[in-house]
Structure formats: structure tokens, C-alpha cells
Amino acid sequence: MNEIDLVRVSLKDFFTKRMLQYAIVPLIITLIIMFALFFTTASYGMDSLSIMITQAQNAQEIVVSQDAPFFYSWLNFLLQYSVTAWMVGFLVYTIGILFVMMFSVFITLAIIGFLTPFILNTLHKRHYNDLPLDGHGNFISPLIVLIKSTIIMIILFFVFIPLYFIPIINIIAFNLPFYYFFHKLLNHDVASTILNEQDYMIIHKKQKNSFRIRTFLLYMLSMVPFITLFSAVFFIIYLGHGYFIELRKLKDGEANAIDKFLELK
């Protein structure tokens, strides 16, 4: 199976009912919870702001605590005018909604990370039920990989500081630490669910560059605005197919070796 066929099959699997549920349901639930919290908080804040607007526009004195941030005096000045008061309210909701959507994406990605075994189990039953699904590691392993990858990512950010001042190269240098983090987490998440440690070491030794290219292409795809909202499940499916195919090659090779050994006997 070439790479184009792999993408085509992955897209076909992604658009099945079960996979779309994995992609959409966590996002919808997260958005509902986050927006409910935001609008509740914003409503309380806007009620207080409305009181300040009324006081400011009626030339009433607004008492500002000495511990309040410096921008409160500027806010007091702006609220005396209807247009600027409206703009403040508009900006609160606009920036707040954008922040909620971005934060919801990160929470959704974390939830989908926990769903990886279910996604790959569905893929296994659909295409690879002749292969063993024998993952390695334990509950602590992902946490160790997360901590280690985070530390190395931060170190890379500091190491690449001189490159940030060189045009074009700075774009590459800035994204390399993020790609490293993305590759390590996604690759470990998928491989540790499908392969035992021995099979992983064999496949990784032979095909590590192929999987690096695949995760690099997935990272570039994740840079497209809003595509990350739904692409995490596709990433798992696509990389999962890659590991299942390599596992099949490995097992077929072992079977052929056993057959040849039996023929010699």
C-alpha cells in the first residue's frame, strides 16, 4: 500500500459513524461546558460593568480600590462614552469566545488521547483482526514521555534562540521544538497501543524515518486554522494504519521463516 492509498483508506475510516463520534462528541461536550462557564462568568462581569457604565455616564464617582490594576482608571474614562462602553463589551465577548474555542481544542485533544485505545481497537477489528493487538508500557509511561518531551522541547527553544533572528530559518527553528513534542507524543501514543516492546524496536529501527515523515506531514496539516478541531482522530487512524501494516509485514516474515525452517526439518 503506497502513501496515497494509506491516506485514502484513513479518510474512509475517519468518515465512519464511530470515528466521527470520537472526533465530534468530545469537542461538543467540551464546548458546551466551557461556554456555559464563560457566559456565566461574563454575565456576572458584565453586570458589574453595566453598573460602572451607568455611574460613569451619569457623572457619578466610581470608587476604584488602591489594589486595582492600573488600567481601571483608563477603563473609568472610556466608560463615560457610549461607543467605547459598547466596544469594551464587544471585545470582552469576542476575545472570550475565541479563547474558549482555542482552550476547548486543547482539552479535546487531551480527551482524544485517552480515547486512542478505543480508536485503534475499532481500526483493528475493521481491518487487522488477524494481527495481535499487544501494546506495551503502563499508565505511567505516557506521563514519563510527556515530561521528558516537554523538557527537551523547552531546551530546544533556548538552543535555537540565535536562529530566531534569521529570516525564514527562524520559522523552521521555532517550529522544530513543537514538531518534536508533537511527534514524540503522537508516535508513542499509537505505537505503545498496537505493538509490544520487541516488535516496536524492530519496526522503529527499520522505519523510523518513514514515521517521522508521516508525523511531520501531520504536523504541517495541524497548522491549517481550525483543522485541529477534527483532525486528531484522523492522525491516530493514519499513523495506526502505518504501524498495523508494518506489523503485518513483520508477522508475515516470521511466518515465512518458520515455514522455511519446517521445510528444512
C-alpha positions as protocol buffer text, in pm:
chain_id: "A"
residue {
  index: 1
  type: MET
  ca { x: 0 y: 0 z: 0 }
}
residue {
  index: 2
  type: ASN
  ca { x: 150 y: 334 z: -106 }
}
residue {
  index: 3
  type: GLU
  ca { x: 109 y: 657 z: 88 }
}
residue {
  index: 4
  type: ILE
  ca { x: -181 y: 784 z: -126 }
}
residue {
  index: 5
  type: ASP
  ca { x: -374 y: 462 z: -66 }
}
residue {
  index: 6
  type: LEU
  ca { x: -296 y: 492 z: 305 }
}
residue {
  index: 7
  type: VAL
  ca { x: -441 y: 843 z: 317 }
}
residue {
  index: 8
  type: ARG
  ca { x: -747 y: 736 z: 118 }
}
residue {
  index: 9
  type: VAL
  ca { x: -821 y: 440 z: 348 }
}
residue {
  index: 10
  type: SER
  ca { x: -761 y: 657 z: 656 }
}
residue {
  index: 11
  type: LEU
  ca { x: -1008 y: 918 z: 532 }
}
residue {
  index: 12
  type: LYS
  ca { x: -1263 y: 646 z: 458 }
}
residue {
  index: 13
  type: ASP
  ca { x: -1226 y: 513 z: 813 }
}
residue {
  index: 14
  type: PHE
  ca { x: -1241 y: 863 z: 959 }
}
residue {
  index: 15
  type: PHE
  ca { x: -1579 y: 931 z: 798 }
}
residue {
  index: 16
  type: THR
  ca { x: -1741 y: 625 z: 954 }
}
residue {
  index: 17
  type: LYS
  ca { x: -2005 y: 683 z: 1219 }
}
residue {
  index: 18
  type: ARG
  ca { x: -1797 y: 555 z: 1510 }
}
residue {
  index: 19
  type: MET
  ca { x: -1485 y: 760 z: 1425 }
}
residue {
  index: 20
  type: LEU
  ca { x: -1688 y: 1078 z: 1373 }
}
residue {
  index: 21
  type: GLN
  ca { x: -1839 y: 1023 z: 1716 }
}
residue {
  index: 22
  type: TYR
  ca { x: -1488 y: 1003 z: 1864 }
}
residue {
  index: 23
  type: ALA
  ca { x: -1396 y: 1325 z: 1681 }
}
residue {
  index: 24
  type: ILE
  ca { x: -1708 y: 1536 z: 1740 }
}
residue {
  index: 25
  type: VAL
  ca { x: -1869 y: 1428 z: 2069 }
}
residue {
  index: 26
  type: PRO
  ca { x: -1573 y: 1524 z: 2297 }
}
residue {
  index: 27
  type: LEU
  ca { x: -1547 y: 1861 z: 2120 }
}
residue {
  index: 28
  type: ILE
  ca { x: -1920 y: 1937 z: 2154 }
}
residue {
  index: 29
  type: ILE
  ca { x: -1929 y: 1838 z: 2522 }
}
residue {
  index: 30
  type: THR
  ca { x: -1617 y: 2044 z: 2594 }
}
residue {
  index: 31
  type: LEU
  ca { x: -1753 y: 2348 z: 2410 }
}
residue {
  index: 32
  type: ILE
  ca { x: -2087 y: 2328 z: 2595 }
}
residue {
  index: 33
  type: ILE
  ca { x: -1915 y: 2314 z: 2935 }
}
residue {
  index: 34
  type: MET
  ca { x: -1660 y: 2585 z: 2850 }
}
residue {
  index: 35
  type: PHE
  ca { x: -1919 y: 2823 z: 2701 }
}
residue {
  index: 36
  type: ALA
  ca { x: -2151 y: 2769 z: 2997 }
}
residue {
  index: 37
  type: LEU
  ca { x: -1869 y: 2861 z: 3237 }
}
residue {
  index: 38
  type: PHE
  ca { x: -1765 y: 3157 z: 3022 }
}
residue {
  index: 39
  type: PHE
  ca { x: -2111 y: 3310 z: 2980 }
}
residue {
  index: 40
  type: THR
  ca { x: -2187 y: 3262 z: 3350 }
}
residue {
  index: 41
  type: THR
  ca { x: -1865 y: 3441 z: 3443 }
}
residue {
  index: 42
  type: ALA
  ca { x: -1904 y: 3701 z: 3168 }
}
residue {
  index: 43
  type: SER
  ca { x: -2264 y: 3770 z: 3269 }
}
residue {
  index: 44
  type: TYR
  ca { x: -2155 y: 3844 z: 3625 }
}
residue {
  index: 45
  type: GLY
  ca { x: -1869 y: 4060 z: 3499 }
}
residue {
  index: 46
  type: MET
  ca { x: -2089 y: 4248 z: 3251 }
}
residue {
  index: 47
  type: ASP
  ca { x: -2347 y: 4319 z: 3524 }
}
residue {
  index: 48
  type: SER
  ca { x: -2072 y: 4485 z: 3728 }
}
residue {
  index: 49
  type: LEU
  ca { x: -1951 y: 4661 z: 3413 }
}
residue {
  index: 50
  type: SER
  ca { x: -2305 y: 4783 z: 3341 }
}
residue {
  index: 51
  type: ILE
  ca { x: -2321 y: 4942 z: 3684 }
}
residue {
  index: 52
  type: MET
  ca { x: -1987 y: 5113 z: 3619 }
}
residue {
  index: 53
  type: ILE
  ca { x: -2112 y: 5236 z: 3278 }
}
residue {
  index: 54
  type: THR
  ca { x: -2426 y: 5385 z: 3435 }
}
residue {
  index: 55
  type: GLN
  ca { x: -2225 y: 5555 z: 3706 }
}
residue {
  index: 56
  type: ALA
  ca { x: -1968 y: 5688 z: 3459 }
}
residue {
  index: 57
  type: GLN
  ca { x: -2227 y: 5822 z: 3214 }
}
residue {
  index: 58
  type: ASN
  ca { x: -2426 y: 5988 z: 3495 }
}
residue {
  index: 59
  type: ALA
  ca { x: -2107 y: 6159 z: 3611 }
}
residue {
  index: 60
  type: GLN
  ca { x: -2118 y: 5966 z: 3938 }
}
residue {
  index: 61
  type: GLU
  ca { x: -1795 y: 5894 z: 4117 }
}
residue {
  index: 62
  type: ILE
  ca { x: -1661 y: 5543 z: 4070 }
}
residue {
  index: 63
  type: VAL
  ca { x: -1463 y: 5422 z: 4366 }
}
residue {
  index: 64
  type: VAL
  ca { x: -1157 y: 5227 z: 4250 }
}
residue {
  index: 65
  type: SER
  ca { x: -963 y: 5024 z: 4503 }
}
residue {
  index: 66
  type: GLN
  ca { x: -597 y: 5113 z: 4550 }
}
residue {
  index: 67
  type: ASP
  ca { x: -513 y: 4749 z: 4480 }
}
residue {
  index: 68
  type: ALA
  ca { x: -692 y: 4756 z: 4142 }
}
residue {
  index: 69
  type: PRO
  ca { x: -480 y: 4726 z: 3826 }
}
residue {
  index: 70
  type: PHE
  ca { x: -357 y: 5049 z: 3663 }
}
residue {
  index: 71
  type: PHE
  ca { x: -590 y: 5012 z: 3364 }
}
residue {
  index: 72
  type: TYR
  ca { x: -900 y: 5059 z: 3583 }
}
residue {
  index: 73
  type: SER
  ca { x: -856 y: 5439 z: 3570 }
}
residue {
  index: 74
  type: TRP
  ca { x: -843 y: 5422 z: 3189 }
}
residue {
  index: 75
  type: LEU
  ca { x: -1149 y: 5197 z: 3189 }
}
residue {
  index: 76
  type: ASN
  ca { x: -1332 y: 5453 z: 3402 }
}
residue {
  index: 77
  type: PHE
  ca { x: -1252 y: 5720 z: 3142 }
}
residue {
  index: 78
  type: LEU
  ca { x: -1363 y: 5504 z: 2846 }
}
residue {
  index: 79
  type: LEU
  ca { x: -1692 y: 5403 z: 3005 }
}
residue {
  index: 80
  type: GLN
  ca { x: -1809 y: 5765 z: 3007 }
}
residue {
  index: 81
  type: TYR
  ca { x: -1879 y: 5733 z: 2633 }
}
residue {
  index: 82
  type: SER
  ca { x: -2146 y: 5501 z: 2491 }
}
residue {
  index: 83
  type: VAL
  ca { x: -1940 y: 5397 z: 2188 }
}
residue {
  index: 84
  type: THR
  ca { x: -1632 y: 5300 z: 2388 }
}
residue {
  index: 85
  type: ALA
  ca { x: -1850 y: 5130 z: 2650 }
}
residue {
  index: 86
  type: TRP
  ca { x: -2009 y: 4920 z: 2375 }
}
residue {
  index: 87
  type: MET
  ca { x: -1664 y: 4839 z: 2236 }
}
residue {
  index: 88
  type: VAL
  ca { x: -1546 y: 4717 z: 2577 }
}
residue {
  index: 89
  type: GLY
  ca { x: -1841 y: 4479 z: 2600 }
}
residue {
  index: 90
  type: PHE
  ca { x: -1787 y: 4364 z: 2241 }
}
residue {
  index: 91
  type: LEU
  ca { x: -1419 y: 4294 z: 2300 }
}
residue {
  index: 92
  type: VAL
  ca { x: -1489 y: 4103 z: 2622 }
}
residue {
  index: 93
  type: TYR
  ca { x: -1723 y: 3861 z: 2445 }
}
residue {
  index: 94
  type: THR
  ca { x: -1522 y: 3839 z: 2120 }
}
residue {
  index: 95
  type: ILE
  ca { x: -1188 y: 3769 z: 2287 }
}
residue {
  index: 96
  type: GLY
  ca { x: -1355 y: 3544 z: 2543 }
}
residue {
  index: 97
  type: ILE
  ca { x: -1528 y: 3331 z: 2278 }
}
residue {
  index: 98
  type: LEU
  ca { x: -1204 y: 3294 z: 2078 }
}
residue {
  index: 99
  type: PHE
  ca { x: -1017 y: 3196 z: 2394 }
}
residue {
  index: 100
  type: VAL
  ca { x: -1284 y: 2940 z: 2486 }
}
residue {
  index: 101
  type: MET
  ca { x: -1266 y: 2783 z: 2140 }
}
residue {
  index: 102
  type: MET
  ca { x: -886 y: 2761 z: 2148 }
}
residue {
  index: 103
  type: PHE
  ca { x: -879 y: 2623 z: 2502 }
}
residue {
  index: 104
  type: SER
  ca { x: -1152 y: 2372 z: 2411 }
}
residue {
  index: 105
  type: VAL
  ca { x: -932 y: 2237 z: 2132 }
}
residue {
  index: 106
  type: PHE
  ca { x: -651 y: 2158 z: 2377 }
}
residue {
  index: 107
  type: ILE
  ca { x: -891 y: 1989 z: 2619 }
}
residue {
  index: 108
  type: THR
  ca { x: -1046 y: 1791 z: 2332 }
}
residue {
  index: 109
  type: LEU
  ca { x: -702 y: 1674 z: 2215 }
}
residue {
  index: 110
  type: ALA
  ca { x: -624 y: 1557 z: 2568 }
}
residue {
  index: 111
  type: ILE
  ca { x: -955 y: 1366 z: 2585 }
}
residue {
  index: 112
  type: ILE
  ca { x: -895 y: 1208 z: 2242 }
}
residue {
  index: 113
  type: GLY
  ca { x: -553 y: 1097 z: 2370 }
}
residue {
  index: 114
  type: PHE
  ca { x: -735 y: 885 z: 2629 }
}
residue {
  index: 115
  type: LEU
  ca { x: -959 y: 752 z: 2350 }
}
residue {
  index: 116
  type: THR
  ca { x: -663 y: 627 z: 2142 }
}
residue {
  index: 117
  type: PRO
  ca { x: -701 y: 261 z: 2256 }
}
residue {
  index: 118
  type: PHE
  ca { x: -1071 y: 265 z: 2157 }
}
residue {
  index: 119
  type: ILE
  ca { x: -996 y: 425 z: 1818 }
}
residue {
  index: 120
  type: LEU
  ca { x: -721 y: 175 z: 1740 }
}
residue {
  index: 121
  type: ASN
  ca { x: -929 y: -117 z: 1869 }
}
residue {
  index: 122
  type: THR
  ca { x: -1205 y: -17 z: 1623 }
}
residue {
  index: 123
  type: LEU
  ca { x: -945 y: 4 z: 1345 }
}
residue {
  index: 124
  type: HIS
  ca { x: -808 y: -337 z: 1446 }
}
residue {
  index: 125
  type: LYS
  ca { x: -1148 y: -506 z: 1429 }
}
residue {
  index: 126
  type: ARG
  ca { x: -1225 y: -342 z: 1096 }
}
residue {
  index: 127
  type: HIS
  ca { x: -903 y: -428 z: 910 }
}
residue {
  index: 128
  type: TYR
  ca { x: -648 y: -620 z: 1115 }
}
residue {
  index: 129
  type: ASN
  ca { x: -826 y: -878 z: 1331 }
}
residue {
  index: 130
  type: ASP
  ca { x: -569 y: -1137 z: 1215 }
}
residue {
  index: 131
  type: LEU
  ca { x: -295 y: -945 z: 1397 }
}
residue {
  index: 132
  type: PRO
  ca { x: -229 y: -932 z: 1771 }
}
residue {
  index: 133
  type: LEU
  ca { x: -306 y: -606 z: 1950 }
}
residue {
  index: 134
  type: ASP
  ca { x: -37 y: -631 z: 2213 }
}
residue {
  index: 135
  type: GLY
  ca { x: 56 y: -290 z: 2348 }
}
residue {
  index: 136
  type: HIS
  ca { x: 343 y: -217 z: 2583 }
}
residue {
  index: 137
  type: GLY
  ca { x: 402 y: 25 z: 2867 }
}
residue {
  index: 138
  type: ASN
  ca { x: 179 y: 114 z: 3161 }
}
residue {
  index: 139
  type: PHE
  ca { x: -19 y: 404 z: 3300 }
}
residue {
  index: 140
  type: ILE
  ca { x: 299 y: 589 z: 3397 }
}
residue {
  index: 141
  type: SER
  ca { x: 469 y: 556 z: 3056 }
}
residue {
  index: 142
  type: PRO
  ca { x: 273 y: 834 z: 2878 }
}
residue {
  index: 143
  type: LEU
  ca { x: 339 y: 1066 z: 3172 }
}
residue {
  index: 144
  type: ILE
  ca { x: 713 y: 995 z: 3153 }
}
residue {
  index: 145
  type: VAL
  ca { x: 715 y: 1057 z: 2777 }
}
residue {
  index: 146
  type: LEU
  ca { x: 516 y: 1379 z: 2830 }
}
residue {
  index: 147
  type: ILE
  ca { x: 757 y: 1514 z: 3095 }
}
residue {
  index: 148
  type: LYS
  ca { x: 1069 y: 1412 z: 2900 }
}
residue {
  index: 149
  type: SER
  ca { x: 937 y: 1557 z: 2573 }
}
residue {
  index: 150
  type: THR
  ca { x: 836 y: 1883 z: 2744 }
}
residue {
  index: 151
  type: ILE
  ca { x: 1182 y: 1927 z: 2898 }
}
residue {
  index: 152
  type: ILE
  ca { x: 1360 y: 1859 z: 2566 }
}
residue {
  index: 153
  type: MET
  ca { x: 1119 y: 2093 z: 2383 }
}
residue {
  index: 154
  type: ILE
  ca { x: 1200 y: 2375 z: 2626 }
}
residue {
  index: 155
  type: ILE
  ca { x: 1574 y: 2308 z: 2590 }
}
residue {
  index: 156
  type: LEU
  ca { x: 1541 y: 2321 z: 2211 }
}
residue {
  index: 157
  type: PHE
  ca { x: 1364 y: 2657 z: 2236 }
}
residue {
  index: 158
  type: PHE
  ca { x: 1663 y: 2800 z: 2421 }
}
residue {
  index: 159
  type: VAL
  ca { x: 1922 y: 2633 z: 2195 }
}
residue {
  index: 160
  type: PHE
  ca { x: 1758 y: 2779 z: 1883 }
}
residue {
  index: 161
  type: ILE
  ca { x: 1739 y: 3137 z: 2016 }
}
residue {
  index: 162
  type: PRO
  ca { x: 2023 y: 3263 z: 1787 }
}
residue {
  index: 163
  type: LEU
  ca { x: 1832 y: 3128 z: 1484 }
}
residue {
  index: 164
  type: TYR
  ca { x: 1517 y: 3324 z: 1567 }
}
residue {
  index: 165
  type: PHE
  ca { x: 1677 y: 3641 z: 1427 }
}
residue {
  index: 166
  type: ILE
  ca { x: 1743 y: 3492 z: 1082 }
}
residue {
  index: 167
  type: PRO
  ca { x: 1451 y: 3534 z: 837 }
}
residue {
  index: 168
  type: ILE
  ca { x: 1289 y: 3212 z: 707 }
}
residue {
  index: 169
  type: ILE
  ca { x: 1524 y: 2998 z: 919 }
}
residue {
  index: 170
  type: ASN
  ca { x: 1352 y: 3140 z: 1228 }
}
residue {
  index: 171
  type: ILE
  ca { x: 1022 y: 2985 z: 1114 }
}
residue {
  index: 172
  type: ILE
  ca { x: 1184 y: 2641 z: 1094 }
}
residue {
  index: 173
  type: ALA
  ca { x: 1372 y: 2689 z: 1422 }
}
residue {
  index: 174
  type: PHE
  ca { x: 1057 y: 2799 z: 1603 }
}
residue {
  index: 175
  type: ASN
  ca { x: 852 y: 2501 z: 1480 }
}
residue {
  index: 176
  type: LEU
  ca { x: 1113 y: 2228 z: 1534 }
}
residue {
  index: 177
  type: PRO
  ca { x: 1061 y: 2206 z: 1914 }
}
residue {
  index: 178
  type: PHE
  ca { x: 683 y: 2191 z: 1862 }
}
residue {
  index: 179
  type: TYR
  ca { x: 723 y: 1921 z: 1598 }
}
residue {
  index: 180
  type: TYR
  ca { x: 949 y: 1720 z: 1828 }
}
residue {
  index: 181
  type: PHE
  ca { x: 687 y: 1735 z: 2103 }
}
residue {
  index: 182
  type: PHE
  ca { x: 406 y: 1651 z: 1857 }
}
residue {
  index: 183
  type: HIS
  ca { x: 598 y: 1355 z: 1709 }
}
residue {
  index: 184
  type: LYS
  ca { x: 701 y: 1202 z: 2041 }
}
residue {
  index: 185
  type: LEU
  ca { x: 355 y: 1213 z: 2198 }
}
residue {
  index: 186
  type: LEU
  ca { x: 157 y: 1101 z: 1893 }
}
residue {
  index: 187
  type: ASN
  ca { x: 405 y: 830 z: 1793 }
}
residue {
  index: 188
  type: HIS
  ca { x: 426 y: 687 z: 2145 }
}
residue {
  index: 189
  type: ASP
  ca { x: 51 y: 704 z: 2194 }
}
residue {
  index: 190
  type: VAL
  ca { x: -20 y: 498 z: 1882 }
}
residue {
  index: 191
  type: ALA
  ca { x: 279 y: 260 z: 1882 }
}
residue {
  index: 192
  type: SER
  ca { x: 251 y: 168 z: 2250 }
}
residue {
  index: 193
  type: THR
  ca { x: -115 y: 76 z: 2199 }
}
residue {
  index: 194
  type: ILE
  ca { x: -54 y: -152 z: 1898 }
}
residue {
  index: 195
  type: LEU
  ca { x: 290 y: -309 z: 1945 }
}
residue {
  index: 196
  type: ASN
  ca { x: 473 y: -494 z: 2216 }
}
residue {
  index: 197
  type: GLU
  ca { x: 814 y: -356 z: 2301 }
}
residue {
  index: 198
  type: GLN
  ca { x: 1009 y: -608 z: 2092 }
}
residue {
  index: 199
  type: ASP
  ca { x: 804 y: -553 z: 1776 }
}
residue {
  index: 200
  type: TYR
  ca { x: 823 y: -177 z: 1826 }
}
residue {
  index: 201
  type: MET
  ca { x: 1203 y: -183 z: 1848 }
}
residue {
  index: 202
  type: ILE
  ca { x: 1228 y: -388 z: 1526 }
}
residue {
  index: 203
  type: ILE
  ca { x: 985 y: -167 z: 1332 }
}
residue {
  index: 204
  type: HIS
  ca { x: 1129 y: 155 z: 1472 }
}
residue {
  index: 205
  type: LYS
  ca { x: 1482 y: 55 z: 1368 }
}
residue {
  index: 206
  type: LYS
  ca { x: 1374 y: -11 z: 1009 }
}
residue {
  index: 207
  type: GLN
  ca { x: 1102 y: 250 z: 955 }
}
residue {
  index: 208
  type: LYS
  ca { x: 1173 y: 537 z: 1196 }
}
residue {
  index: 209
  type: ASN
  ca { x: 1235 y: 786 z: 913 }
}
residue {
  index: 210
  type: SER
  ca { x: 910 y: 689 z: 738 }
}
residue {
  index: 211
  type: PHE
  ca { x: 712 y: 758 z: 1053 }
}
residue {
  index: 212
  type: ARG
  ca { x: 899 y: 1085 z: 1110 }
}
residue {
  index: 213
  type: ILE
  ca { x: 796 y: 1198 z: 762 }
}
residue {
  index: 214
  type: ARG
  ca { x: 437 y: 1098 z: 834 }
}
residue {
  index: 215
  type: THR
  ca { x: 421 y: 1284 z: 1165 }
}
residue {
  index: 216
  type: PHE
  ca { x: 589 y: 1586 z: 1001 }
}
residue {
  index: 217
  type: LEU
  ca { x: 315 y: 1593 z: 733 }
}
residue {
  index: 218
  type: LEU
  ca { x: 52 y: 1561 z: 1005 }
}
residue {
  index: 219
  type: TYR
  ca { x: 215 y: 1847 z: 1198 }
}
residue {
  index: 220
  type: MET
  ca { x: 204 y: 2066 z: 887 }
}
residue {
  index: 221
  type: LEU
  ca { x: -162 y: 1975 z: 842 }
}
residue {
  index: 222
  type: SER
  ca { x: -232 y: 2073 z: 1202 }
}
residue {
  index: 223
  type: MET
  ca { x: -108 y: 2426 z: 1121 }
}
residue {
  index: 224
  type: VAL
  ca { x: -413 y: 2486 z: 900 }
}
residue {
  index: 225
  type: PRO
  ca { x: -658 y: 2703 z: 1102 }
}
residue {
  index: 226
  type: PHE
  ca { x: -940 y: 2513 z: 1280 }
}
residue {
  index: 227
  type: ILE
  ca { x: -848 y: 2178 z: 1119 }
}
residue {
  index: 228
  type: THR
  ca { x: -715 y: 2060 z: 1457 }
}
residue {
  index: 229
  type: LEU
  ca { x: -1075 y: 2067 z: 1582 }
}
residue {
  index: 230
  type: PHE
  ca { x: -1142 y: 1742 z: 1397 }
}
residue {
  index: 231
  type: SER
  ca { x: -804 y: 1612 z: 1277 }
}
residue {
  index: 232
  type: ALA
  ca { x: -671 y: 1443 z: 1594 }
}
residue {
  index: 233
  type: VAL
  ca { x: -874 y: 1126 z: 1534 }
}
residue {
  index: 234
  type: PHE
  ca { x: -759 y: 1118 z: 1170 }
}
residue {
  index: 235
  type: PHE
  ca { x: -395 y: 1147 z: 1284 }
}
residue {
  index: 236
  type: ILE
  ca { x: -438 y: 843 z: 1509 }
}
residue {
  index: 237
  type: ILE
  ca { x: -611 y: 645 z: 1232 }
}
residue {
  index: 238
  type: TYR
  ca { x: -344 y: 734 z: 973 }
}
residue {
  index: 239
  type: LEU
  ca { x: -48 y: 652 z: 1197 }
}
residue {
  index: 240
  type: GLY
  ca { x: -229 y: 343 z: 1326 }
}
residue {
  index: 241
  type: HIS
  ca { x: -263 y: 208 z: 972 }
}
residue {
  index: 242
  type: GLY
  ca { x: 110 y: 263 z: 923 }
}
residue {
  index: 243
  type: TYR
  ca { x: 202 y: 59 z: 1231 }
}
residue {
  index: 244
  type: PHE
  ca { x: -53 y: -216 z: 1160 }
}
residue {
  index: 245
  type: ILE
  ca { x: 85 y: -256 z: 805 }
}
residue {
  index: 246
  type: GLU
  ca { x: 442 y: -280 z: 934 }
}
residue {
  index: 247
  type: LEU
  ca { x: 330 y: -531 z: 1198 }
}
residue {
  index: 248
  type: ARG
  ca { x: 167 y: -742 z: 928 }
}
residue {
  index: 249
  type: LYS
  ca { x: 490 y: -739 z: 726 }
}
residue {
  index: 250
  type: LEU
  ca { x: 683 y: -840 z: 1036 }
}
residue {
  index: 251
  type: LYS
  ca { x: 447 y: -1126 z: 1122 }
}
residue {
  index: 252
  type: ASP
  ca { x: 435 y: -1250 z: 762 }
}
residue {
  index: 253
  type: GLY
  ca { x: 815 y: -1251 z: 763 }
}
residue {
  index: 254
  type: GLU
  ca { x: 820 y: -1455 z: 1084 }
}
residue {
  index: 255
  type: ALA
  ca { x: 564 y: -1699 z: 938 }
}
residue {
  index: 256
  type: ASN
  ca { x: 773 y: -1744 z: 622 }
}
residue {
  index: 257
  type: ALA
  ca { x: 1084 y: -1804 z: 833 }
}
residue {
  index: 258
  type: ILE
  ca { x: 901 y: -2070 z: 1037 }
}
residue {
  index: 259
  type: ASP
  ca { x: 774 y: -2239 z: 717 }
}
residue {
  index: 260
  type: LYS
  ca { x: 1125 y: -2249 z: 573 }
}
residue {
  index: 261
  type: PHE
  ca { x: 1258 y: -2392 z: 899 }
}
residue {
  index: 262
  type: LEU
  ca { x: 990 y: -2665 z: 894 }
}
residue {
  index: 263
  type: GLU
  ca { x: 1079 y: -2748 z: 534 }
}
residue {
  index: 264
  type: LEU
  ca { x: 1441 y: -2799 z: 635 }
}
residue {
  index: 265
  type: LYS
  ca { x: 1332 y: -3048 z: 902 }
}
